[in-house]
Coordinates of C-alpha atoms in Angstrom, one line a residue:
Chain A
X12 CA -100.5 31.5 -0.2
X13 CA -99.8 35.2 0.5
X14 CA -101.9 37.8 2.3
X15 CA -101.7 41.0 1.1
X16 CA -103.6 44.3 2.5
X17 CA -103.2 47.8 0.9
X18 CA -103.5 51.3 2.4
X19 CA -105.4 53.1 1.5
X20 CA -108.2 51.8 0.3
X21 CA -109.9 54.2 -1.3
X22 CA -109.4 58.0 -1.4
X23 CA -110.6 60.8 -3.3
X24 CA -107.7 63.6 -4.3
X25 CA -107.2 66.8 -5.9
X26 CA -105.7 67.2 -9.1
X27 CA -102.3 68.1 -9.4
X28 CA -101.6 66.4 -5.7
X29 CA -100.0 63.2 -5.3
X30 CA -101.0 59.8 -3.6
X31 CA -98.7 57.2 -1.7
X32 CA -100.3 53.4 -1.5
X33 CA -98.6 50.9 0.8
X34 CA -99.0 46.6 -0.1
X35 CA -97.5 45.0 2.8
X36 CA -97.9 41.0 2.2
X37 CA -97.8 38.7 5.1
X38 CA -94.9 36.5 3.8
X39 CA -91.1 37.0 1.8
X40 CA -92.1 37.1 -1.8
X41 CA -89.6 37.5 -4.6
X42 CA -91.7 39.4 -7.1
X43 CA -93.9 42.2 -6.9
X44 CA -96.2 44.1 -9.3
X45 CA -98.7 46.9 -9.5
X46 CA -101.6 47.0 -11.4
X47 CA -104.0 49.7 -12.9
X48 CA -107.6 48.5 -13.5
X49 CA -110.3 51.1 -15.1
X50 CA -113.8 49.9 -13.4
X51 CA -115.5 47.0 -15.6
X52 CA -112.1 46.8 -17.4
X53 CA -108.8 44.6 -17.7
X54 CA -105.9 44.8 -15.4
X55 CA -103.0 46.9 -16.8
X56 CA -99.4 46.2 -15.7
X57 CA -97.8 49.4 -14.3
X58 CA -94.2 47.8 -13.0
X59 CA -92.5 45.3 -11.4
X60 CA -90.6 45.5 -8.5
X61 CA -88.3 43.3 -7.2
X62 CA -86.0 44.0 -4.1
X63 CA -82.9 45.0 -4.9
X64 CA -83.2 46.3 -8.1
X65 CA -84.5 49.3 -10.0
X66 CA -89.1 48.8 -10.8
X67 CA -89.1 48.1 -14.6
X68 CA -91.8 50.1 -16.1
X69 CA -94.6 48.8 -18.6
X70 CA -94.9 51.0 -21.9
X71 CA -96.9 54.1 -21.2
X72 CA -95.6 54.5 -17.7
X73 CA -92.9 56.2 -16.3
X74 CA -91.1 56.7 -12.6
X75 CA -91.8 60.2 -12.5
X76 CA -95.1 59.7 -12.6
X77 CA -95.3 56.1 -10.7
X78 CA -92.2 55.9 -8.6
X79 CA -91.8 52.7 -6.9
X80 CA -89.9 51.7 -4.2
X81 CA -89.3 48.3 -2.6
X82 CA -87.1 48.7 0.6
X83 CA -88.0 44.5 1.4
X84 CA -89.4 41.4 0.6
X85 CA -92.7 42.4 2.3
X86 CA -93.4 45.8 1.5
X87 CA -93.5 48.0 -1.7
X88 CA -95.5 51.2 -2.1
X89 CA -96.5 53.0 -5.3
X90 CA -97.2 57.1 -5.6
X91 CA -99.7 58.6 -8.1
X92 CA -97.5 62.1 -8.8
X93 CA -99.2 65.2 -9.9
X94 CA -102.8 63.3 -10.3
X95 CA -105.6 64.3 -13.0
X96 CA -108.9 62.9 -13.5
X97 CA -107.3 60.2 -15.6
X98 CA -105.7 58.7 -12.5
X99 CA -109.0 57.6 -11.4
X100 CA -108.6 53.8 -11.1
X101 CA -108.0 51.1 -8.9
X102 CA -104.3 50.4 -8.1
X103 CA -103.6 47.0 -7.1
X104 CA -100.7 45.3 -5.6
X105 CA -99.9 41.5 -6.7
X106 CA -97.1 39.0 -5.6
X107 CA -95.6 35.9 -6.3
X108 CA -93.8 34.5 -4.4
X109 CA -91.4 32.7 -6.7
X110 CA -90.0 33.8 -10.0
X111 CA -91.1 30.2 -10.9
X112 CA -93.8 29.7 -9.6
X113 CA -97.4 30.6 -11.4
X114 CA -100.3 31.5 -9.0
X115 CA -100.6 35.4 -8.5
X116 CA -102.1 36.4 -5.2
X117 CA -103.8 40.0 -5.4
X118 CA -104.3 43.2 -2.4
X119 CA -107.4 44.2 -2.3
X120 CA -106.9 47.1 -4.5
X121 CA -107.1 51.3 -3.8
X122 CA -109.8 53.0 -5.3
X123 CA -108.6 56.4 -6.1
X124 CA -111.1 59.4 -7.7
X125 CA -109.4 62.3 -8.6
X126 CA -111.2 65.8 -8.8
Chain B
X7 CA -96.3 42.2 -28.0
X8 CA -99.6 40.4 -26.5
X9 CA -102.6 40.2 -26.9
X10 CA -105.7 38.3 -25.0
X11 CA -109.1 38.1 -26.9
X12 CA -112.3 36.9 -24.7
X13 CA -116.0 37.3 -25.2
X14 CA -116.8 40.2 -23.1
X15 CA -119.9 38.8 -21.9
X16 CA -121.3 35.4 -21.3
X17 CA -124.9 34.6 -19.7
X18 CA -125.9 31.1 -18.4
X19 CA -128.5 29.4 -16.0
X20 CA -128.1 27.8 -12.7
X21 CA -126.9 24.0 -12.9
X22 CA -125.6 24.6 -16.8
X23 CA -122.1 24.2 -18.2
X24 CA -120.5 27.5 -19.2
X25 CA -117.0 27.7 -21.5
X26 CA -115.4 30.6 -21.8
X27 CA -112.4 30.9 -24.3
X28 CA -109.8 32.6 -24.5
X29 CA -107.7 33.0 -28.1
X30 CA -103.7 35.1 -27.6
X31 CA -101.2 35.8 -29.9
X32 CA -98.0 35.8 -28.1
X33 CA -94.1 35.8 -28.9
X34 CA -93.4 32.6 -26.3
X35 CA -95.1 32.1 -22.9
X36 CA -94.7 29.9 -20.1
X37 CA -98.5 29.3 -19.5
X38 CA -101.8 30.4 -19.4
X39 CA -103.8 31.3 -16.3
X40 CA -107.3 32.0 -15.0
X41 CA -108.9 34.4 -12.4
X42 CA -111.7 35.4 -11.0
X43 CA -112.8 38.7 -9.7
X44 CA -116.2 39.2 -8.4
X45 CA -117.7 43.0 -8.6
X46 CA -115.4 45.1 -5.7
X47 CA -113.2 42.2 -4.9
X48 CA -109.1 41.2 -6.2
X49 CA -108.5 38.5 -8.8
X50 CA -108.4 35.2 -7.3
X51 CA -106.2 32.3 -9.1
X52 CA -108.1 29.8 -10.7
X53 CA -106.4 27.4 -12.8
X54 CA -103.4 27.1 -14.6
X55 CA -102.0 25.4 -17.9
X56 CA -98.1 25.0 -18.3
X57 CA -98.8 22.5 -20.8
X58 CA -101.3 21.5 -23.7
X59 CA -104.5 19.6 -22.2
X60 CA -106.9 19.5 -20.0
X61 CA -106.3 20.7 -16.2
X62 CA -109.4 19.9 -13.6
X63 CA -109.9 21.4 -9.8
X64 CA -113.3 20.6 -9.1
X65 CA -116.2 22.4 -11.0
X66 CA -113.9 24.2 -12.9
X67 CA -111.6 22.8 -15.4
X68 CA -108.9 24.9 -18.2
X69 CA -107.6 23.7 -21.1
X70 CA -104.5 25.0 -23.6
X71 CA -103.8 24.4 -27.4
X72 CA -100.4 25.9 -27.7
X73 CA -100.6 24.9 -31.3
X74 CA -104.1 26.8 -31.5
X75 CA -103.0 29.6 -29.6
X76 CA -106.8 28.6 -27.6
X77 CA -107.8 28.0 -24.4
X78 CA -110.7 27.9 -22.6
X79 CA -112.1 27.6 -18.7
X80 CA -115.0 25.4 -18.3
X81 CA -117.4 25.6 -15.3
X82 CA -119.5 22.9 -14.7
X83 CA -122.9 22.8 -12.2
X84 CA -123.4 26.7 -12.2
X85 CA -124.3 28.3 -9.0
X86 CA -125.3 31.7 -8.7
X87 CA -121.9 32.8 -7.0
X88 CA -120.0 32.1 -9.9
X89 CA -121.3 35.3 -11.4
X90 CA -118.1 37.0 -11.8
X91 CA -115.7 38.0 -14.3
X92 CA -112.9 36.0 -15.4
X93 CA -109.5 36.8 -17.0
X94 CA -107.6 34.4 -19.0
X95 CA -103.8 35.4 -18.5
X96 CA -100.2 34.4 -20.5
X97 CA -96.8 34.5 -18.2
X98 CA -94.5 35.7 -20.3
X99 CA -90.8 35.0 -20.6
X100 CA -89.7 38.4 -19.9
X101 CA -89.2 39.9 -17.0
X102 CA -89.5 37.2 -14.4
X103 CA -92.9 35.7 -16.2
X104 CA -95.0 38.8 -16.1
X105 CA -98.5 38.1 -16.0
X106 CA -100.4 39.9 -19.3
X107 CA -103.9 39.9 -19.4
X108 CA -107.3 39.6 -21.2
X109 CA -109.8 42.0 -21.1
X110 CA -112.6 39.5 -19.4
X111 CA -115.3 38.4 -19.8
X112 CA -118.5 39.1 -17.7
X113 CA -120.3 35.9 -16.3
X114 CA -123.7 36.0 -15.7
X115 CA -125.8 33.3 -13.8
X116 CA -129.3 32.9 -13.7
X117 CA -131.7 31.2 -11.6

C-alpha cells in the first residue's frame, strides 16, 4: 500500500492568482496522476506524471494552466495558474505503484474555493 | 473514448443486499475496478476484475461480463457505514492503464 498526504488541504484564493499543491507518498511509485473532482461529482483525470518524462495531459487540460512537475518517485506537485471561480474543486493526487499493477491508492485531496 | 454509466443513486436497509451496476463502452481495457469514497474522504480500492466472473473479498463481491460490457459490485449484510458512494472504473490500455471513471452512484443505508 502507499500513503499519500497533500498540502494544502484546503485553501480559498483570489482569482487570477495561482495555487501550488504538493502529494508526497510514503513509498517509490512508478505512476502518478492528478485528479479534479466537482463536489457530489465523478473524478476527472487531469495528467499523468511519471518521472522522467514530460505529464501527458487529458483532453480539456493544458500545462499552462496545470503544470506538473515530478522531480522523483515520491513527490509530484500540481499548480492551479491564473484561477477563476471554475477552479473550485477538489484536486487529488493518486499513485500506483506499478504500471501493472491495478489498485489506485488516493491523497486526501485539496479543497480549493476560488473568489 | 469511454464512457461509465451507473445509477446515481441507490437506497437500501440495514442487513439487505445492494447491487450496483455499472454498464461502459470502451475501445479495449485491462479491467474494471471499484471504489469507495465516503462524504470528505479519498477513493478507497475495493475490488477488481481482470477477468469475466465473479471476484469476492468478504461482504462485498464484483463481477465483469466483458461480452456484456456489465458489471456490477454487490454488498451483502448492509451496515450503516457502507453509506457511501462508489465508482466503477475501466484501466485503459493507454497510457500506462489510466484509470477512467463513472460518475457514482450514491449509496444510502437505512436502519
Amino acid at each position: 500500500s502507499a500513503v499519500i498526504s497533500q498540502k494544502p488541504s484546503r485553501d480559498i484564493c483570489q482569482r487570477g492568482t495561482s495555487l501550488t499543491i504538493q502529494c508526497q507518498v510514503d513509498s517509490q511509485v512508478t505512476m502518478m496522476f492528478w485528479y479534479r473532482q466537482q463536489p457530489g461529482q465523478s473524478l476527472t483525470l487531469i495528467a499523468t506524471a511519471n518521472q522522467g518524462s514530460e505529464a501527458t495531459y487529458e483532453s480539456g487540460f493544458v500545462i499552462d494552466k496545470f503544470p506538473i512537475s515530478r522531480p522523483n518517485l515520491t513527490f509530484s506537485t500540481l499548480t492551479v495558474s491564473n484561477m477563476s471561480p471554475e477552479d473550485s474543486s477538489i484536486y487529488l493526487c493518486s499513485v500506483r505503484q506499478g504500471a501493472d499493477l491495478y489498485e489506485q491508492y488516493f491523497g486526501p485531496g485539496t479543497r480549493l474555493t476560488v473568489t | 473514448g469511454q464512457s461509465l454509466e451507473q445509477p446515481s443513486e441507490v437506497t437500501a436497509v440495514e442487513g439487505a443486499i445492494v447491487q450496483i451496476n455499472c454498464t461502459y463502452q470502451t475501445s479495449g481495457f485491462y479491467g474494471l475496478s471499484w471504489y469507495q469514497q465516503h462524504d470528505g474522504g479519498a477513493p478507497t480500492f475495493l475490488s477488481y476484475n481482470g477477468l469475466d466472473g465473479l471476484e469476492e473479498t468478504g461482504r462485498f463481491s464484483s463481477f465483469l461480463s466483458r461480452s456484456d460490457s456489465y458489471g456490477y459490485l454487490l454488498l451483502q449484510e448492509l451496515q450503516m457505514k457502507d453509506s457511501a458512494s462508489y465508482f466503477c472504473a475501466v484501466r485503459v490500455y493507454n497510457q500506462g492503464g489510466k484509470l477512467i471513471f463513472g460518475q457514482g452512484t450514491e449509496l444510502s443505508v437505512k436502519p
